[in-house]
Amino acid sequence: LVSAFDHTSLDIQQAAVAWLIAQRQPNGGFGLEGSNLATGLSVQALVSADPSQANNLAPTMTFLGSRQGIDGEWSGSVLATAN
């Protein structure tokens, strides 16, 4: 049985996913000017809430790939890489 609470929770989750997707920047990142950390956290949140969202994240994965150095660092920053 699905209770009214479960249905409402699902509606809230779907609305949150839709809102977060709408926050994606034209460059594929999330956050102001596409923050590496905000983008990574957004990917985690989207895929955790709805695994099918992984199919819609190609621009975001391209963004992250373009920001990561060949040695695995993020934006030349020890702090950003540690986060």
PDB file of N, CA and C in Angstrom:
ATOM      1  N   LEU A   1       0.829  -1.194   0.000  1.00  0.00           N
ATOM      2  CA  LEU A   1       0.000   0.000   0.000  1.00  0.00           C
ATOM      3  C   LEU A   1       0.873   1.256   0.000  1.00  0.00           C
ATOM      4  N   VAL A   2       0.431   2.239  -0.720  1.00  0.00           N
ATOM      5  CA  VAL A   2       1.108   3.532  -0.742  1.00  0.00           C
ATOM      6  C   VAL A   2       0.252   4.503   0.047  1.00  0.00           C
ATOM      7  N   SER A   3       0.824   5.056   1.085  1.00  0.00           N
ATOM      8  CA  SER A   3       0.066   5.998   1.899  1.00  0.00           C
ATOM      9  C   SER A   3       0.094   7.384   1.257  1.00  0.00           C
ATOM     10  N   ALA A   4      -0.759   8.259   1.749  1.00  0.00           N
ATOM     11  CA  ALA A   4      -0.770   9.640   1.262  1.00  0.00           C
ATOM     12  C   ALA A   4       0.573  10.299   1.534  1.00  0.00           C
ATOM     13  N   PHE A   5       1.201   9.952   2.652  1.00  0.00           N
ATOM     14  CA  PHE A   5       2.505  10.520   2.987  1.00  0.00           C
ATOM     15  C   PHE A   5       3.539  10.120   1.941  1.00  0.00           C
ATOM     16  N   ASP A   6       3.546   8.853   1.545  1.00  0.00           N
ATOM     17  CA  ASP A   6       4.501   8.393   0.540  1.00  0.00           C
ATOM     18  C   ASP A   6       4.299   9.125  -0.783  1.00  0.00           C
ATOM     19  N   HIS A   7       3.055   9.309  -1.171  1.00  0.00           N
ATOM     20  CA  HIS A   7       2.762   9.999  -2.427  1.00  0.00           C
ATOM     21  C   HIS A   7       3.252  11.446  -2.361  1.00  0.00           C
ATOM     22  N   THR A   8       3.002  12.101  -1.255  1.00  0.00           N
ATOM     23  CA  THR A   8       3.444  13.480  -1.091  1.00  0.00           C
ATOM     24  C   THR A   8       4.971  13.555  -1.097  1.00  0.00           C
ATOM     25  N   SER A   9       5.610  12.608  -0.441  1.00  0.00           N
ATOM     26  CA  SER A   9       7.076  12.586  -0.420  1.00  0.00           C
ATOM     27  C   SER A   9       7.635  12.436  -1.827  1.00  0.00           C
ATOM     28  N   LEU A  10       7.005  11.585  -2.625  1.00  0.00           N
ATOM     29  CA  LEU A  10       7.452  11.389  -3.998  1.00  0.00           C
ATOM     30  C   LEU A  10       7.266  12.665  -4.805  1.00  0.00           C
ATOM     31  N   ASP A  11       6.141  13.353  -4.615  1.00  0.00           N
ATOM     32  CA  ASP A  11       5.911  14.621  -5.313  1.00  0.00           C
ATOM     33  C   ASP A  11       6.968  15.660  -4.938  1.00  0.00           C
ATOM     34  N   ILE A  12       7.301  15.724  -3.673  1.00  0.00           N
ATOM     35  CA  ILE A  12       8.313  16.677  -3.206  1.00  0.00           C
ATOM     36  C   ILE A  12       9.667  16.328  -3.812  1.00  0.00           C
ATOM     37  N   GLN A  13       9.996  15.051  -3.829  1.00  0.00           N
ATOM     38  CA  GLN A  13      11.274  14.619  -4.400  1.00  0.00           C
ATOM     39  C   GLN A  13      11.345  14.961  -5.882  1.00  0.00           C
ATOM     40  N   GLN A  14      10.274  14.706  -6.620  1.00  0.00           N
ATOM     41  CA  GLN A  14      10.262  15.018  -8.052  1.00  0.00           C
ATOM     42  C   GLN A  14      10.371  16.518  -8.282  1.00  0.00           C
ATOM     43  N   ALA A  15       9.714  17.303  -7.461  1.00  0.00           N
ATOM     44  CA  ALA A  15       9.800  18.762  -7.581  1.00  0.00           C
ATOM     45  C   ALA A  15      11.219  19.243  -7.275  1.00  0.00           C
ATOM     46  N   ALA A  16      11.859  18.636  -6.287  1.00  0.00           N
ATOM     47  CA  ALA A  16      13.232  19.021  -5.936  1.00  0.00           C
ATOM     48  C   ALA A  16      14.197  18.681  -7.071  1.00  0.00           C
ATOM     49  N   VAL A  17      14.021  17.518  -7.684  1.00  0.00           N
ATOM     50  CA  VAL A  17      14.866  17.129  -8.816  1.00  0.00           C
ATOM     51  C   VAL A  17      14.678  18.112  -9.969  1.00  0.00           C
ATOM     52  N   ALA A  18      13.427  18.440 -10.272  1.00  0.00           N
ATOM     53  CA  ALA A  18      13.140  19.379 -11.363  1.00  0.00           C
ATOM     54  C   ALA A  18      13.752  20.745 -11.072  1.00  0.00           C
ATOM     55  N   TRP A  19      13.646  21.204  -9.814  1.00  0.00           N
ATOM     56  CA  TRP A  19      14.232  22.500  -9.449  1.00  0.00           C
ATOM     57  C   TRP A  19      15.741  22.475  -9.619  1.00  0.00           C
ATOM     58  N   LEU A  20      16.380  21.412  -9.133  1.00  0.00           N
ATOM     59  CA  LEU A  20      17.831  21.341  -9.208  1.00  0.00           C
ATOM     60  C   LEU A  20      18.304  21.302 -10.659  1.00  0.00           C
ATOM     61  N   ILE A  21      17.628  20.545 -11.497  1.00  0.00           N
ATOM     62  CA  ILE A  21      17.991  20.498 -12.918  1.00  0.00           C
ATOM     63  C   ILE A  21      17.861  21.887 -13.548  1.00  0.00           C
ATOM     64  N   ALA A  22      16.844  22.624 -13.150  1.00  0.00           N
ATOM     65  CA  ALA A  22      16.634  23.974 -13.694  1.00  0.00           C
ATOM     66  C   ALA A  22      17.749  24.942 -13.279  1.00  0.00           C
ATOM     67  N   GLN A  23      18.515  24.592 -12.244  1.00  0.00           N
ATOM     68  CA  GLN A  23      19.603  25.451 -11.776  1.00  0.00           C
ATOM     69  C   GLN A  23      20.900  25.245 -12.555  1.00  0.00           C
ATOM     70  N   ARG A  24      20.923  24.247 -13.433  1.00  0.00           N
ATOM     71  CA  ARG A  24      22.153  23.977 -14.188  1.00  0.00           C
ATOM     72  C   ARG A  24      22.489  25.171 -15.076  1.00  0.00           C
ATOM     73  N   GLN A  25      23.735  25.558 -15.067  1.00  0.00           N
ATOM     74  CA  GLN A  25      24.228  26.673 -15.863  1.00  0.00           C
ATOM     75  C   GLN A  25      24.392  26.252 -17.328  1.00  0.00           C
ATOM     76  N   PRO A  26      24.426  27.202 -18.247  1.00  0.00           N
ATOM     77  CA  PRO A  26      24.609  26.865 -19.667  1.00  0.00           C
ATOM     78  C   PRO A  26      25.877  26.052 -19.950  1.00  0.00           C
ATOM     79  N   ASN A  27      26.899  26.225 -19.096  1.00  0.00           N
ATOM     80  CA  ASN A  27      28.143  25.478 -19.302  1.00  0.00           C
ATOM     81  C   ASN A  27      28.081  24.053 -18.749  1.00  0.00           C
ATOM     82  N   GLY A  28      26.953  23.670 -18.168  1.00  0.00           N
ATOM     83  CA  GLY A  28      26.760  22.323 -17.629  1.00  0.00           C
ATOM     84  C   GLY A  28      26.997  22.218 -16.146  1.00  0.00           C
ATOM     85  N   GLY A  29      27.613  23.255 -15.544  1.00  0.00           N
ATOM     86  CA  GLY A  29      27.901  23.230 -14.116  1.00  0.00           C
ATOM     87  C   GLY A  29      26.727  23.725 -13.282  1.00  0.00           C
ATOM     88  N   PHE A  30      26.874  23.587 -11.983  1.00  0.00           N
ATOM     89  CA  PHE A  30      25.885  24.078 -11.025  1.00  0.00           C
ATOM     90  C   PHE A  30      26.570  25.087 -10.121  1.00  0.00           C
ATOM     91  N   GLY A  31      25.806  25.988  -9.550  1.00  0.00           N
ATOM     92  CA  GLY A  31      26.363  27.011  -8.680  1.00  0.00           C
ATOM     93  C   GLY A  31      26.765  28.222  -9.497  1.00  0.00           C
ATOM     94  N   LEU A  32      27.213  29.246  -8.802  1.00  0.00           N
ATOM     95  CA  LEU A  32      27.621  30.460  -9.488  1.00  0.00           C
ATOM     96  C   LEU A  32      28.797  30.162 -10.402  1.00  0.00           C
ATOM     97  N   GLU A  33      28.625  30.444 -11.661  1.00  0.00           N
ATOM     98  CA  GLU A  33      29.654  30.239 -12.679  1.00  0.00           C
ATOM     99  C   GLU A  33      30.151  28.797 -12.749  1.00  0.00           C
ATOM    100  N   GLY A  34      29.365  27.849 -12.274  1.00  0.00           N
ATOM    101  CA  GLY A  34      29.747  26.455 -12.348  1.00  0.00           C
ATOM    102  C   GLY A  34      30.855  26.076 -11.393  1.00  0.00           C
ATOM    103  N   SER A  35      30.499  25.921 -10.152  1.00  0.00           N
ATOM    104  CA  SER A  35      31.452  25.510  -9.122  1.00  0.00           C
ATOM    105  C   SER A  35      31.681  24.001  -9.207  1.00  0.00           C
ATOM    106  N   ASN A  36      32.935  23.581  -9.103  1.00  0.00           N
ATOM    107  CA  ASN A  36      33.229  22.141  -9.111  1.00  0.00           C
ATOM    108  C   ASN A  36      32.506  21.428  -7.972  1.00  0.00           C
ATOM    109  N   LEU A  37      32.599  21.996  -6.763  1.00  0.00           N
ATOM    110  CA  LEU A  37      31.985  21.365  -5.600  1.00  0.00           C
ATOM    111  C   LEU A  37      30.467  21.331  -5.731  1.00  0.00           C
ATOM    112  N   ALA A  38      29.853  22.454  -6.089  1.00  0.00           N
ATOM    113  CA  ALA A  38      28.391  22.489  -6.244  1.00  0.00           C
ATOM    114  C   ALA A  38      27.938  21.529  -7.337  1.00  0.00           C
ATOM    115  N   THR A  39      28.715  21.422  -8.389  1.00  0.00           N
ATOM    116  CA  THR A  39      28.359  20.526  -9.487  1.00  0.00           C
ATOM    117  C   THR A  39      28.447  19.072  -9.041  1.00  0.00           C
ATOM    118  N   GLY A  40      29.519  18.713  -8.364  1.00  0.00           N
ATOM    119  CA  GLY A  40      29.657  17.344  -7.874  1.00  0.00           C
ATOM    120  C   GLY A  40      28.561  16.961  -6.900  1.00  0.00           C
ATOM    121  N   LEU A  41      28.241  17.875  -5.986  1.00  0.00           N
ATOM    122  CA  LEU A  41      27.170  17.607  -5.028  1.00  0.00           C
ATOM    123  C   LEU A  41      25.817  17.505  -5.724  1.00  0.00           C
ATOM    124  N   SER A  42      25.600  18.307  -6.741  1.00  0.00           N
ATOM    125  CA  SER A  42      24.343  18.250  -7.492  1.00  0.00           C
ATOM    126  C   SER A  42      24.198  16.923  -8.223  1.00  0.00           C
ATOM    127  N   VAL A  43      25.286  16.435  -8.806  1.00  0.00           N
ATOM    128  CA  VAL A  43      25.256  15.131  -9.474  1.00  0.00           C
ATOM    129  C   VAL A  43      24.898  14.056  -8.463  1.00  0.00           C
ATOM    130  N   GLN A  44      25.531  14.080  -7.303  1.00  0.00           N
ATOM    131  CA  GLN A  44      25.229  13.082  -6.270  1.00  0.00           C
ATOM    132  C   GLN A  44      23.761  13.146  -5.853  1.00  0.00           C
ATOM    133  N   ALA A  45      23.258  14.346  -5.637  1.00  0.00           N
ATOM    134  CA  ALA A  45      21.870  14.505  -5.210  1.00  0.00           C
ATOM    135  C   ALA A  45      20.895  14.014  -6.275  1.00  0.00           C
ATOM    136  N   LEU A  46      21.147  14.390  -7.523  1.00  0.00           N
ATOM    137  CA  LEU A  46      20.237  14.003  -8.604  1.00  0.00           C
ATOM    138  C   LEU A  46      20.194  12.494  -8.794  1.00  0.00           C
ATOM    139  N   VAL A  47      21.347  11.859  -8.819  1.00  0.00           N
ATOM    140  CA  VAL A  47      21.393  10.422  -9.060  1.00  0.00           C
ATOM    141  C   VAL A  47      20.874   9.653  -7.849  1.00  0.00           C
ATOM    142  N   SER A  48      21.086  10.179  -6.646  1.00  0.00           N
ATOM    143  CA  SER A  48      20.535   9.531  -5.445  1.00  0.00           C
ATOM    144  C   SER A  48      19.015   9.608  -5.427  1.00  0.00           C
ATOM    145  N   ALA A  49      18.486  10.752  -5.811  1.00  0.00           N
ATOM    146  CA  ALA A  49      17.034  10.934  -5.802  1.00  0.00           C
ATOM    147  C   ALA A  49      16.358  10.179  -6.928  1.00  0.00           C
ATOM    148  N   ASP A  50      17.021  10.102  -8.086  1.00  0.00           N
ATOM    149  CA  ASP A  50      16.426   9.465  -9.259  1.00  0.00           C
ATOM    150  C   ASP A  50      17.552   8.941 -10.150  1.00  0.00           C
ATOM    151  N   PRO A  51      17.897   7.660 -10.016  1.00  0.00           N
ATOM    152  CA  PRO A  51      19.007   7.102 -10.796  1.00  0.00           C
ATOM    153  C   PRO A  51      18.896   7.323 -12.307  1.00  0.00           C
ATOM    154  N   SER A  52      17.686   7.474 -12.825  1.00  0.00           N
ATOM    155  CA  SER A  52      17.534   7.693 -14.266  1.00  0.00           C
ATOM    156  C   SER A  52      18.091   9.053 -14.692  1.00  0.00           C
ATOM    157  N   GLN A  53      18.329   9.955 -13.734  1.00  0.00           N
ATOM    158  CA  GLN A  53      18.891  11.265 -14.068  1.00  0.00           C
ATOM    159  C   GLN A  53      20.304  11.152 -14.631  1.00  0.00           C
ATOM    160  N   ALA A  54      20.969  10.040 -14.366  1.00  0.00           N
ATOM    161  CA  ALA A  54      22.324   9.849 -14.903  1.00  0.00           C
ATOM    162  C   ALA A  54      22.325   9.975 -16.419  1.00  0.00           C
ATOM    163  N   ASN A  55      21.205   9.626 -17.051  1.00  0.00           N
ATOM    164  CA  ASN A  55      21.094   9.725 -18.509  1.00  0.00           C
ATOM    165  C   ASN A  55      21.045  11.163 -19.002  1.00  0.00           C
ATOM    166  N   ASN A  56      20.738  12.107 -18.122  1.00  0.00           N
ATOM    167  CA  ASN A  56      20.582  13.517 -18.511  1.00  0.00           C
ATOM    168  C   ASN A  56      21.768  14.391 -18.097  1.00  0.00           C
ATOM    169  N   LEU A  57      22.837  13.773 -17.650  1.00  0.00           N
ATOM    170  CA  LEU A  57      23.936  14.549 -17.087  1.00  0.00           C
ATOM    171  C   LEU A  57      25.153  14.677 -17.999  1.00  0.00           C
ATOM    172  N   ALA A  58      25.017  14.362 -19.267  1.00  0.00           N
ATOM    173  CA  ALA A  58      26.168  14.449 -20.176  1.00  0.00           C
ATOM    174  C   ALA A  58      26.802  15.841 -20.179  1.00  0.00           C
ATOM    175  N   PRO A  59      26.028  16.937 -20.260  1.00  0.00           N
ATOM    176  CA  PRO A  59      26.665  18.260 -20.245  1.00  0.00           C
ATOM    177  C   PRO A  59      27.404  18.531 -18.931  1.00  0.00           C
ATOM    178  N   THR A  60      26.861  18.021 -17.849  1.00  0.00           N
ATOM    179  CA  THR A  60      27.473  18.220 -16.546  1.00  0.00           C
ATOM    180  C   THR A  60      28.763  17.418 -16.422  1.00  0.00           C
ATOM    181  N   MET A  61      28.755  16.199 -16.910  1.00  0.00           N
ATOM    182  CA  MET A  61      29.959  15.376 -16.851  1.00  0.00           C
ATOM    183  C   MET A  61      31.050  15.965 -17.751  1.00  0.00           C
ATOM    184  N   THR A  62      30.654  16.546 -18.885  1.00  0.00           N
ATOM    185  CA  THR A  62      31.610  17.221 -19.759  1.00  0.00           C
ATOM    186  C   THR A  62      32.217  18.418 -19.027  1.00  0.00           C
ATOM    187  N   PHE A  63      31.366  19.172 -18.340  1.00  0.00           N
ATOM    188  CA  PHE A  63      31.844  20.311 -17.553  1.00  0.00           C
ATOM    189  C   PHE A  63      32.875  19.852 -16.522  1.00  0.00           C
ATOM    190  N   LEU A  64      32.541  18.827 -15.743  1.00  0.00           N
ATOM    191  CA  LEU A  64      33.463  18.342 -14.714  1.00  0.00           C
ATOM    192  C   LEU A  64      34.759  17.834 -15.332  1.00  0.00           C
ATOM    193  N   GLY A  65      34.648  17.101 -16.426  1.00  0.00           N
ATOM    194  CA  GLY A  65      35.839  16.591 -17.093  1.00  0.00           C
ATOM    195  C   GLY A  65      36.755  17.700 -17.576  1.00  0.00           C
ATOM    196  N   SER A  66      36.162  18.809 -18.002  1.00  0.00           N
ATOM    197  CA  SER A  66      36.971  19.927 -18.493  1.00  0.00           C
ATOM    198  C   SER A  66      37.661  20.674 -17.359  1.00  0.00           C
ATOM    199  N   ARG A  67      37.176  20.525 -16.149  1.00  0.00           N
ATOM    200  CA  ARG A  67      37.729  21.237 -14.991  1.00  0.00           C
ATOM    201  C   ARG A  67      38.764  20.418 -14.227  1.00  0.00           C
ATOM    202  N   GLN A  68      38.805  19.118 -14.496  1.00  0.00           N
ATOM    203  CA  GLN A  68      39.739  18.259 -13.764  1.00  0.00           C
ATOM    204  C   GLN A  68      41.037  18.118 -14.543  1.00  0.00           C
ATOM    205  N   GLY A  69      42.145  18.289 -13.838  1.00  0.00           N
ATOM    206  CA  GLY A  69      43.454  18.168 -14.465  1.00  0.00           C
ATOM    207  C   GLY A  69      43.808  16.721 -14.769  1.00  0.00           C
ATOM    208  N   ILE A  70      44.780  16.536 -15.615  1.00  0.00           N
ATOM    209  CA  ILE A  70      45.207  15.207 -16.022  1.00  0.00           C
ATOM    210  C   ILE A  70      45.706  14.379 -14.834  1.00  0.00           C
ATOM    211  N   ASP A  71      46.208  15.066 -13.802  1.00  0.00           N
ATOM    212  CA  ASP A  71      46.688  14.366 -12.610  1.00  0.00           C
ATOM    213  C   ASP A  71      45.589  14.181 -11.560  1.00  0.00           C
ATOM    214  N   GLY A  72      44.348  14.564 -11.896  1.00  0.00           N
ATOM    215  CA  GLY A  72      43.211  14.380 -10.998  1.00  0.00           C
ATOM    216  C   GLY A  72      42.882  15.592 -10.146  1.00  0.00           C
ATOM    217  N   GLU A  73      43.697  16.631 -10.192  1.00  0.00           N
ATOM    218  CA  GLU A  73      43.424  17.823  -9.380  1.00  0.00           C
ATOM    219  C   GLU A  73      42.268  18.619  -9.973  1.00  0.00           C
ATOM    220  N   TRP A  74      41.682  19.465  -9.129  1.00  0.00           N
ATOM    221  CA  TRP A  74      40.560  20.306  -9.546  1.00  0.00           C
ATOM    222  C   TRP A  74      40.992  21.764  -9.546  1.00  0.00           C
ATOM    223  N   SER A  75      41.021  22.353 -10.698  1.00  0.00           N
ATOM    224  CA  SER A  75      41.283  23.791 -10.860  1.00  0.00           C
ATOM    225  C   SER A  75      42.604  24.236 -10.256  1.00  0.00           C
ATOM    226  N   GLY A  76      43.582  23.355 -10.183  1.00  0.00           N
ATOM    227  CA  GLY A  76      44.889  23.710  -9.667  1.00  0.00           C
ATOM    228  C   GLY A  76      44.895  24.055  -8.194  1.00  0.00           C
ATOM    229  N   SER A  77      43.888  23.635  -7.472  1.00  0.00           N
ATOM    230  CA  SER A  77      43.747  24.010  -6.065  1.00  0.00           C
ATOM    231  C   SER A  77      43.792  22.772  -5.174  1.00  0.00           C
ATOM    232  N   VAL A  78      44.689  22.774  -4.207  1.00  0.00           N
ATOM    233  CA  VAL A  78      44.742  21.683  -3.231  1.00  0.00           C
ATOM    234  C   VAL A  78      43.451  21.625  -2.445  1.00  0.00           C
ATOM    235  N   LEU A  79      42.927  22.788  -2.048  1.00  0.00           N
ATOM    236  CA  LEU A  79      41.683  22.837  -1.284  1.00  0.00           C
ATOM    237  C   LEU A  79      40.513  22.280  -2.094  1.00  0.00           C
ATOM    238  N   ALA A  80      40.381  22.701  -3.338  1.00  0.00           N
ATOM    239  CA  ALA A  80      39.295  22.199  -4.184  1.00  0.00           C
ATOM    240  C   ALA A  80      39.418  20.695  -4.391  1.00  0.00           C
ATOM    241  N   THR A  81      40.634  20.200  -4.555  1.00  0.00           N
ATOM    242  CA  THR A  81      40.839  18.767  -4.755  1.00  0.00           C
ATOM    243  C   THR A  81      40.505  18.008  -3.477  1.00  0.00           C
ATOM    244  N   ALA A  82      40.829  18.564  -2.325  1.00  0.00           N
ATOM    245  CA  ALA A  82      40.548  17.907  -1.045  1.00  0.00           C
ATOM    246  C   ALA A  82      39.061  17.844  -0.749  1.00  0.00           C
ATOM    247  N   ASN A  83      38.300  18.823  -1.253  1.00  0.00           N
ATOM    248  CA  ASN A  83      36.853  18.822  -1.011  1.00  0.00           C
ATOM    249  C   ASN A  83      36.238  17.698  -1.773  1.00  0.00           C
TER     250      ASN A  83
END
